[in-house]
Coordinates of C-alpha atoms in Angstrom, one line a residue:
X1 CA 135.6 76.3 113.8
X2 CA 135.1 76.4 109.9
X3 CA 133.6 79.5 108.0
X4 CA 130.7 77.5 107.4
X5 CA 130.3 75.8 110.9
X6 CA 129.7 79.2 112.0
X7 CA 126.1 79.8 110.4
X8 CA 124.0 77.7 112.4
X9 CA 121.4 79.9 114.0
X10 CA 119.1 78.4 116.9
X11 CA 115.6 78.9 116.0
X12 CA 114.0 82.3 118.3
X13 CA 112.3 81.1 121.7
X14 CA 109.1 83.0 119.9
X15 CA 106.4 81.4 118.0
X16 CA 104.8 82.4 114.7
X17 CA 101.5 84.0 116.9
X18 CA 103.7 85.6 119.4
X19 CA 105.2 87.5 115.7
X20 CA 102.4 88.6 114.8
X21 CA 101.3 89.9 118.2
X22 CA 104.3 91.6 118.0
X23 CA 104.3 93.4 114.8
X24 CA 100.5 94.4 115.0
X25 CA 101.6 96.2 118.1
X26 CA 104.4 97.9 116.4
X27 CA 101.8 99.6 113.5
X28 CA 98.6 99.4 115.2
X29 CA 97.8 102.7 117.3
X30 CA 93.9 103.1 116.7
X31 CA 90.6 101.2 117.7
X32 CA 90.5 98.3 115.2
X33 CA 87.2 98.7 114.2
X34 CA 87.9 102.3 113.5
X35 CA 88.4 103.3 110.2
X36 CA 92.4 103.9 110.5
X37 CA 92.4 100.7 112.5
X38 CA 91.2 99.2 110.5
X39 CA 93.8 100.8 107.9
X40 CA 96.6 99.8 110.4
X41 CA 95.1 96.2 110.4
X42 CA 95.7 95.6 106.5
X43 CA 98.9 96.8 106.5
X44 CA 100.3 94.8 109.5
X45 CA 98.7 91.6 107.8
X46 CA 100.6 92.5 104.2
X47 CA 103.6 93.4 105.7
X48 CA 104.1 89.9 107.5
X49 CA 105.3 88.6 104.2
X50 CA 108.2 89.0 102.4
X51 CA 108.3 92.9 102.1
X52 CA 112.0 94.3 100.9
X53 CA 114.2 91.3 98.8
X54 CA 116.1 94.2 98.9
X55 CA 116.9 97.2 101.0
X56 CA 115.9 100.7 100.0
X57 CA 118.5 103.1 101.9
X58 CA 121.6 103.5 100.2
X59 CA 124.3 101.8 102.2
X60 CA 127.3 103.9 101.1
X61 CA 125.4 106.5 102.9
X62 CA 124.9 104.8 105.8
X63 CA 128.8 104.3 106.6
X64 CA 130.0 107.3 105.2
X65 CA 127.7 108.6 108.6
X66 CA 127.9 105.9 110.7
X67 CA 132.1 105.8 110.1
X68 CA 132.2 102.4 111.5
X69 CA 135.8 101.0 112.6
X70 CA 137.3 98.3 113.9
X71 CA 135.8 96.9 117.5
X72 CA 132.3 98.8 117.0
X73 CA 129.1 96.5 117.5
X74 CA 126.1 97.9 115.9
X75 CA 122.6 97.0 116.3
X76 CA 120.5 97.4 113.2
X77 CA 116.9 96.7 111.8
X78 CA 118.0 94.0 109.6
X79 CA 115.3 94.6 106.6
X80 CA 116.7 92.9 103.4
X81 CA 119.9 92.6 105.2
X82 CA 122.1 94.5 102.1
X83 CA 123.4 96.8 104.2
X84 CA 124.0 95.1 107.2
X85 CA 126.3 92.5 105.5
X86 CA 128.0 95.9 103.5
X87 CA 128.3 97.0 106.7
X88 CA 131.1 94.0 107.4
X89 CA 133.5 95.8 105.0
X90 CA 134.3 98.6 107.6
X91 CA 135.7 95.4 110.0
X92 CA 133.4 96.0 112.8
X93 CA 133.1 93.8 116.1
X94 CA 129.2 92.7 115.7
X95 CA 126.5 93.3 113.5
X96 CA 123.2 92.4 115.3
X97 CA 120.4 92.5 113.2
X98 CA 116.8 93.1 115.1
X99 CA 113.5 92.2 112.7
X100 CA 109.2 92.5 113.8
X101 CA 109.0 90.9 110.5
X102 CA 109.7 86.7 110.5
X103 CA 110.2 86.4 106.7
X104 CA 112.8 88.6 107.0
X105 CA 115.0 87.2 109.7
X106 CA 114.0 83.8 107.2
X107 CA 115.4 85.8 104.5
X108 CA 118.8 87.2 106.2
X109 CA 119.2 83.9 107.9
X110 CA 119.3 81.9 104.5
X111 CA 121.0 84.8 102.9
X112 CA 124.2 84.1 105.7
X113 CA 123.8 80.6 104.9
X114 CA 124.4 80.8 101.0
X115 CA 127.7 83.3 101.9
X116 CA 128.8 80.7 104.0
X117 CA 128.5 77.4 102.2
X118 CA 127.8 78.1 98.3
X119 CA 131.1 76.9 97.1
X120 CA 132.1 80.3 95.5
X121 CA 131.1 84.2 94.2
X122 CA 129.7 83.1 91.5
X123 CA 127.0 80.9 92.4
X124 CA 126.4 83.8 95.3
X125 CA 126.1 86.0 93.0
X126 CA 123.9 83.1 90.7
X127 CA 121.4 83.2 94.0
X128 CA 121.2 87.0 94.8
X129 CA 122.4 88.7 91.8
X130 CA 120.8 87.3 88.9
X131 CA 118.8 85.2 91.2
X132 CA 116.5 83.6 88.3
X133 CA 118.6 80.0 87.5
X134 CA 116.8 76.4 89.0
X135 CA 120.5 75.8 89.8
X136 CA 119.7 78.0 92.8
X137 CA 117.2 75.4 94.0
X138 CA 119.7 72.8 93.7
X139 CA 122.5 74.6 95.0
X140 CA 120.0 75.5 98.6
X141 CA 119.2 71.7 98.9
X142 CA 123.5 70.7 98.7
X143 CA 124.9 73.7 100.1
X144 CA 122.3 75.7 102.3
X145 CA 119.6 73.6 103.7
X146 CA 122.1 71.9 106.3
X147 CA 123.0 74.8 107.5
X148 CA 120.0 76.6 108.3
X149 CA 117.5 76.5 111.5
X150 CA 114.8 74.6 111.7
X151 CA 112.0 77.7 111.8
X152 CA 114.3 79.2 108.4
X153 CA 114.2 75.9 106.6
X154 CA 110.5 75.2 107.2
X155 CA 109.7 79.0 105.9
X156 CA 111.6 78.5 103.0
X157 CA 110.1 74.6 102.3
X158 CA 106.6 75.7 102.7
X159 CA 104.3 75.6 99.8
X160 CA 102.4 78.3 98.8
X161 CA 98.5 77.8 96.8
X162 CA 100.5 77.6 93.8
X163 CA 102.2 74.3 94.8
X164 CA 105.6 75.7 94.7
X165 CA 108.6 76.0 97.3
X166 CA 109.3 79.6 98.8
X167 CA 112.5 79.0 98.0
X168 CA 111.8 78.8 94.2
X169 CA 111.7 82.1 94.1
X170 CA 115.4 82.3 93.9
X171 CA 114.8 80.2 91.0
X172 CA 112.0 82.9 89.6
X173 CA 113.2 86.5 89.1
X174 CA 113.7 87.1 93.3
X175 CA 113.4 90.8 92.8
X176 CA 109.9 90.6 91.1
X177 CA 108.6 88.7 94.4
X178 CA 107.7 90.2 98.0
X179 CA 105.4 93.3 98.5
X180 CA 107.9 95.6 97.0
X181 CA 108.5 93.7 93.9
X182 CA 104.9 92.9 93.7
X183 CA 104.1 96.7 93.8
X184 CA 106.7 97.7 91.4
X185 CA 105.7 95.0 89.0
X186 CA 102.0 96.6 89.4
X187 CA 103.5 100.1 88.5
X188 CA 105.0 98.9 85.3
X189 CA 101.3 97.6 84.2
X190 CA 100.1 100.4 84.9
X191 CA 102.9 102.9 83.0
X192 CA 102.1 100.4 80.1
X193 CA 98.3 101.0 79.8
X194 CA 99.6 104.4 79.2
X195 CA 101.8 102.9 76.5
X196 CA 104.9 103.9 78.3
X197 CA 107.6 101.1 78.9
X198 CA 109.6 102.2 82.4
X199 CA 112.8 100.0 81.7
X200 CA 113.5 102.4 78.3
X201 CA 115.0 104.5 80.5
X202 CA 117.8 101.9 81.0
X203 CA 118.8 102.4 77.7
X204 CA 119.8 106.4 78.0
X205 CA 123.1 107.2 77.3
X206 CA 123.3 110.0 80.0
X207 CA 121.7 111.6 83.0
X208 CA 120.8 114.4 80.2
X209 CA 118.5 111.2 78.1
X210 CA 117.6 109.9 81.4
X211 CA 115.9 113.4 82.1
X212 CA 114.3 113.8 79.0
X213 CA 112.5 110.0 78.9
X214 CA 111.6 111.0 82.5
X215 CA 109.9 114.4 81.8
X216 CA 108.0 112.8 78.5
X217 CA 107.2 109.3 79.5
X218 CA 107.1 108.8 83.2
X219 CA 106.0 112.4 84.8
X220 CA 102.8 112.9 83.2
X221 CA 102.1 109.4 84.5
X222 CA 101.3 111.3 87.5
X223 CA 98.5 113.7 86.0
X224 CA 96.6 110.9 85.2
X225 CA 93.3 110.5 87.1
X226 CA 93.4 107.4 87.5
X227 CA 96.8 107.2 89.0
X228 CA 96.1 110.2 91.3
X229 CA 93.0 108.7 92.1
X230 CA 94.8 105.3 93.3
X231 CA 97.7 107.1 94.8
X232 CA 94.8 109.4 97.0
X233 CA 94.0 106.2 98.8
X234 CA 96.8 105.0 101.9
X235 CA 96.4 101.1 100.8
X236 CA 97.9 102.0 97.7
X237 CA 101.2 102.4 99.1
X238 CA 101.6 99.3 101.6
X239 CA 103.7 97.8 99.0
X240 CA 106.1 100.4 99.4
X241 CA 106.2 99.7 103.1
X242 CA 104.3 102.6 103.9
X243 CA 101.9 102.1 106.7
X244 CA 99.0 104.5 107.3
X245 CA 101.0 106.9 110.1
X246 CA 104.0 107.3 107.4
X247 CA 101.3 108.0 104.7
X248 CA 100.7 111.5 106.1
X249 CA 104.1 112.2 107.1
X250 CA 105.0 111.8 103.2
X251 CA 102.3 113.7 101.7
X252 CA 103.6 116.8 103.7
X253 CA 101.5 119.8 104.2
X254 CA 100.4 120.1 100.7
X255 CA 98.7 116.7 100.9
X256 CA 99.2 116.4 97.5
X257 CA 101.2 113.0 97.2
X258 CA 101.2 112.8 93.3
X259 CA 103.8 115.7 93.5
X260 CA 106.0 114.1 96.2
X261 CA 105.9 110.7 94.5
X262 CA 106.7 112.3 91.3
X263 CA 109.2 114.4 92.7
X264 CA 110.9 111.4 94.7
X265 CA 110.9 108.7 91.5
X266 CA 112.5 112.3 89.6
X267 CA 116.0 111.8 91.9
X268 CA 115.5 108.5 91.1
X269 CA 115.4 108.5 87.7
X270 CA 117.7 111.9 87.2
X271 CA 119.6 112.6 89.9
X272 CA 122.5 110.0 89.0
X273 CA 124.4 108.4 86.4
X274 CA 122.9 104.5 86.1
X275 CA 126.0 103.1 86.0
X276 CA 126.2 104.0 89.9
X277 CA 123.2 103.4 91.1
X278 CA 121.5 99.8 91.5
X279 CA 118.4 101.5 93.1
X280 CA 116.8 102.8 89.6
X281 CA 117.7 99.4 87.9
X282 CA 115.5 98.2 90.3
X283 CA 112.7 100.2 90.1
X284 CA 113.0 100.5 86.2
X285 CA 114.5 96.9 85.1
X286 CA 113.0 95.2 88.0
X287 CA 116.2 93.4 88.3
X288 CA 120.0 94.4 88.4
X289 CA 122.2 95.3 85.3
X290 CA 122.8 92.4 83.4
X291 CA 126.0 93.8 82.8
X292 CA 129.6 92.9 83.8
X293 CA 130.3 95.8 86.0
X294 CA 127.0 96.8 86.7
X295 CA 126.5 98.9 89.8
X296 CA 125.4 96.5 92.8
X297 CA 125.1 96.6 96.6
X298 CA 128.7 96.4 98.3
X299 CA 128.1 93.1 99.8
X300 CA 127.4 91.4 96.2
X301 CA 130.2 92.9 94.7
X302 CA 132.9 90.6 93.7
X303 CA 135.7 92.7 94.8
X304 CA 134.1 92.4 98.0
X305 CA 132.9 89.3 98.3
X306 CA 135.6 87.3 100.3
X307 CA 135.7 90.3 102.9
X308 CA 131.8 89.7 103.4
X309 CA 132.0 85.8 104.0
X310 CA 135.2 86.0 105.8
X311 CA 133.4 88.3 108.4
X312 CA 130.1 87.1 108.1
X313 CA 129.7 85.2 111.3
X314 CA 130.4 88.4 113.2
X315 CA 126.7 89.4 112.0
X316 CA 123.6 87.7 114.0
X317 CA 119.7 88.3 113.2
X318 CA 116.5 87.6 115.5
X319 CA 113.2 88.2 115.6
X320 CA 112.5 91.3 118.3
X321 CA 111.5 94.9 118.2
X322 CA 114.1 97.3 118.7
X323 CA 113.2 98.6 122.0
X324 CA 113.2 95.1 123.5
X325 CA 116.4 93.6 122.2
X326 CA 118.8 96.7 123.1
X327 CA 116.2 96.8 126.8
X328 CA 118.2 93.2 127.3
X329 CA 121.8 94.4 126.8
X330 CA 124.2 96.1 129.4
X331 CA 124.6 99.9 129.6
X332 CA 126.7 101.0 127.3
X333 CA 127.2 98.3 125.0
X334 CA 126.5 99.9 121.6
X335 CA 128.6 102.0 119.3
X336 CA 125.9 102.3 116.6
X337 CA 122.5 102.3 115.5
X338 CA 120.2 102.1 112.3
X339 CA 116.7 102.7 112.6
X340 CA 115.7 102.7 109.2
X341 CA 112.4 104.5 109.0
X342 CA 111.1 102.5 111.6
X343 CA 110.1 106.0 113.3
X344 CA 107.9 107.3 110.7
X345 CA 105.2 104.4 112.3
X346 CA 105.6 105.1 115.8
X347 CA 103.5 106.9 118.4
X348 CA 105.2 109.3 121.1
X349 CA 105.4 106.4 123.8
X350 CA 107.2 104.4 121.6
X351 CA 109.7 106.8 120.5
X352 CA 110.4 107.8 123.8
X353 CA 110.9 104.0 124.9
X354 CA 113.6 103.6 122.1
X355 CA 115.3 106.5 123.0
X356 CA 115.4 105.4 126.6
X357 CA 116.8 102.2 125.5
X358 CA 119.2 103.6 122.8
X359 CA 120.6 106.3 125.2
X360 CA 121.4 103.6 128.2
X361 CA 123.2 101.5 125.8
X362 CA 125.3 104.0 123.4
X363 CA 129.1 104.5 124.3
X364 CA 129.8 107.7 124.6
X365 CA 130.4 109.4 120.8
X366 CA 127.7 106.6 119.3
X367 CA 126.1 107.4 116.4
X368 CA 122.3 107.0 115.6
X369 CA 120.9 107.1 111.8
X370 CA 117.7 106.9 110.3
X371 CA 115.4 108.1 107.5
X372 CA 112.1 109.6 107.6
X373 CA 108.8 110.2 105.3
X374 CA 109.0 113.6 105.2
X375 CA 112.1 116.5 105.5
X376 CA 112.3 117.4 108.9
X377 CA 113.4 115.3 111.9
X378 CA 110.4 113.7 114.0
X379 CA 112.2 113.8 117.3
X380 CA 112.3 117.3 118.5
X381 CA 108.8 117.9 120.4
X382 CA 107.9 114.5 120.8
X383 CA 111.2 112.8 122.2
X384 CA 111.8 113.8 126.3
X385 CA 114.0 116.7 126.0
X386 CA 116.0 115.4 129.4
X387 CA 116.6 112.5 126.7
X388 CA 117.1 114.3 123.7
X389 CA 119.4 117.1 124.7
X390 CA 122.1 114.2 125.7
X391 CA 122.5 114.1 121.6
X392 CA 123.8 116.2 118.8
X393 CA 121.7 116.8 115.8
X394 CA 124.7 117.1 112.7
X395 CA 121.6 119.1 110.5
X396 CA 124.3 120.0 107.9
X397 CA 125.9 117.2 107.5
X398 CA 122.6 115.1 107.5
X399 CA 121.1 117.5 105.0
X400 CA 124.3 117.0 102.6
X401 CA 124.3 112.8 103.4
X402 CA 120.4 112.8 102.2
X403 CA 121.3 114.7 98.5
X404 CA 123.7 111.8 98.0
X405 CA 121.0 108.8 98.7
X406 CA 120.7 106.9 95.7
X407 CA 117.4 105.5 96.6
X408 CA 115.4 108.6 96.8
X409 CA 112.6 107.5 98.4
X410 CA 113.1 109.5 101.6
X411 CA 112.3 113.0 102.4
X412 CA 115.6 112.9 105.1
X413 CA 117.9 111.4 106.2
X414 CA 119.3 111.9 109.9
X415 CA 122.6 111.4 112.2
X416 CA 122.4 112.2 115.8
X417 CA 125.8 111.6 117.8
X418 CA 125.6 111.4 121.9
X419 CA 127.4 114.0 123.1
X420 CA 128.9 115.3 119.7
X421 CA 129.9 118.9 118.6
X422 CA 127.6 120.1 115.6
X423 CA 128.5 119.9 112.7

């Protein structure tokens, strides 16, 4: 079988209602016609769209952590799918890739097709990294298109109220599209009615200029009332992925969520050089480095690209919640786990379902990452302790793995290992 023969995904057994149902039960926890249900409600229907065209956890975290080798399989929330294709450069056995959200298993699907069957790097990198050419279009209708499911093809082929394709987004700045790109677009507008232009900072020379235009143009952004004001109110952050649960969890004890988003975009825009880190270039260019040798997620490197596509059928993505994709797999059966921040939105029965799930399936030594809203760990206190105590918390190590996430945009960052010595 071919490289490319290997891409052809059957569409899920699920249909587009049966989604929805699915996702709604994920974020919804209170009477709809409550006032957080109703809360809930507006975030579940924003967040069935394209959300992330890119993930936000810093992948070279993620494996320095997850220390994948040879022979693992790993199951992973499958997001933008960045790091689960970066994940293919540590050789691992299986990359299955779970997502609520249909746009995104749309989104990896096409994303595995284009690796396969676009004739070389650079008209990958064309459709992902500078991802604003037409050529895009016509490369998906020659090289893509027969190679994707049915239920893929018709998301990308449908037409929106403007008239156009989905897929001519690819064809349209990608990184300005979906609910993240929409909200960072919105914060630009914003910074500018304050006469401040956000992608200046992409012209300091060093971490000590990118300070300084931080701490004169974009901090007192934050004292504004009419920013604080917006910020105050949970909807404002849905197009950060934030549902309502996670709201709380990120404005901490102080409630005061100007000072954590301030201090958050701070790392961001301070904490490393921007020749490493792809995260700010996103948030500040709304784009990547138009640079040659511009910092970019492992998978769209060049260096790396043949390793990606020659490994890339190893990786599979479907439409499932966690909990019920690993509850259909043998004891066992797992070496490791990415949860994202999945966990920030979940009540105490559903955390103590996954855990269930994750702990009959995980080989002994597996490892478990995720991220949360706020510092601490959410587990201890809510997750069964007959459950829990079967894992090691490495606290040090995940304290000193969070300091080094480029993204920022976490409060922790967390690796449990089943039966593990601290560390």
């Amino acid at each position: 079988m071919s490289v490319a023969e290997t891409y052809r995904a059957e569409p899920d057994p699920v249909s587009s209602k049966q989604a929805r149902k699915r996702l709604h039960g994920a974020v919804r926890q209170n009477s709809a016609f409550s006032r957080k249900g109703l809360s809930e409600r507006l975030f579940a229907q924003v967040f069935s769209g394209l959300v992330y065209p890119q993930i936000w956890e810093d992948p070279d975290v993620d494996m320095a952590a997850l220390e994948i080798g040879p022979g693992h399989r790993i199951v992973t929330i499958a997001s933008g799918g960045c790091n689960a294709l970066s994940y293919l450069l540590a050789d691992p056995a299986r990359i299955e890739a779970v997502d609520l959200n249909r746009a995104h298993v749309a989104f990896n699907r096409l994303k595995l097709a284009a690796l396969a069957n676009l004739p070389d790097y650079e008209a990958f990198y064309r459709f992902y990294g500078s991802a604003d050419d037409r050529a895009n279009t016509r490369a998906y209708e020659r090289f893509v298109r027969p190679h994707l499911d049915v239920g893929s093809r018709d998301y990308w082929e449908k037409r929106r109220l403007t008239g156009q394709r989905r897929i001519s987004i690819f064809s349209r700045r990608l990184y300005r599209h979906g609910l993240l790109g929409t909200f960072i677009g919105m914060g630009h507008r914003v910074a500018r009615i304050y006469g401040i232009d956000p992608r200046r900072l992409l012209d300091a020379g060093s971490i000590e200029d990118q300070r300084r235009f931080f701490d004169e143009a974009i901090s007192p952004l934050f004292d504004k009332r009419m920013v604080r004001w917006a910020i105050r109110r949970k909807s404002s952050l849905f197009g950060l992925g934030i549902p309502p649960q996670q709201y709380d969890a990120l404005a901490g004890a102080s409630g005061d969520m100007a000072a954590v988003l301030r201090g958050r975009l701070e790392k961001l825009a301070c904490g490393f050089p921007l020749a490493d880190n792809y995260f700010a270039w996103q948030a500040f260019g709304r784009g990547y480095s138009p640079a040659a040798g511009g910092p970019l997620p492992p998978y769209l490197s060049r260096i790396n690209f043949e390793a990606v596509r020659a490994r890339a059928g190893r990786m599979s993505v479907v439409n499932a919640s966690y909990t019920e994709f690993l509850a259909a797999k043998p004891a066992a059966s797992v070496d490791r786990f990415i949860l994202l921040d999945a966990q920030d939105w979940m009540s105490d029965d559903q955390l103590n379902d996954l855990w269930r799930e994750i702990t009959r399936t995980a080989v002994q030594g597996a490892r478990v990452i995720f991220r949360t809203a706020g510092e601490e760990s959410i587990l201890p206190g809510r997750v069964d302790d007959a459950v829990l105590k079967r894992w090691v918390y490495r606290q040090e190590q995940s304290r000193e793995l969070h300091k080094r996430d480029r993204s920022s945009i976490y409060g922790g960052f967390h690796l449990y290992v089943l039966g593990g010595e601290a560390a």
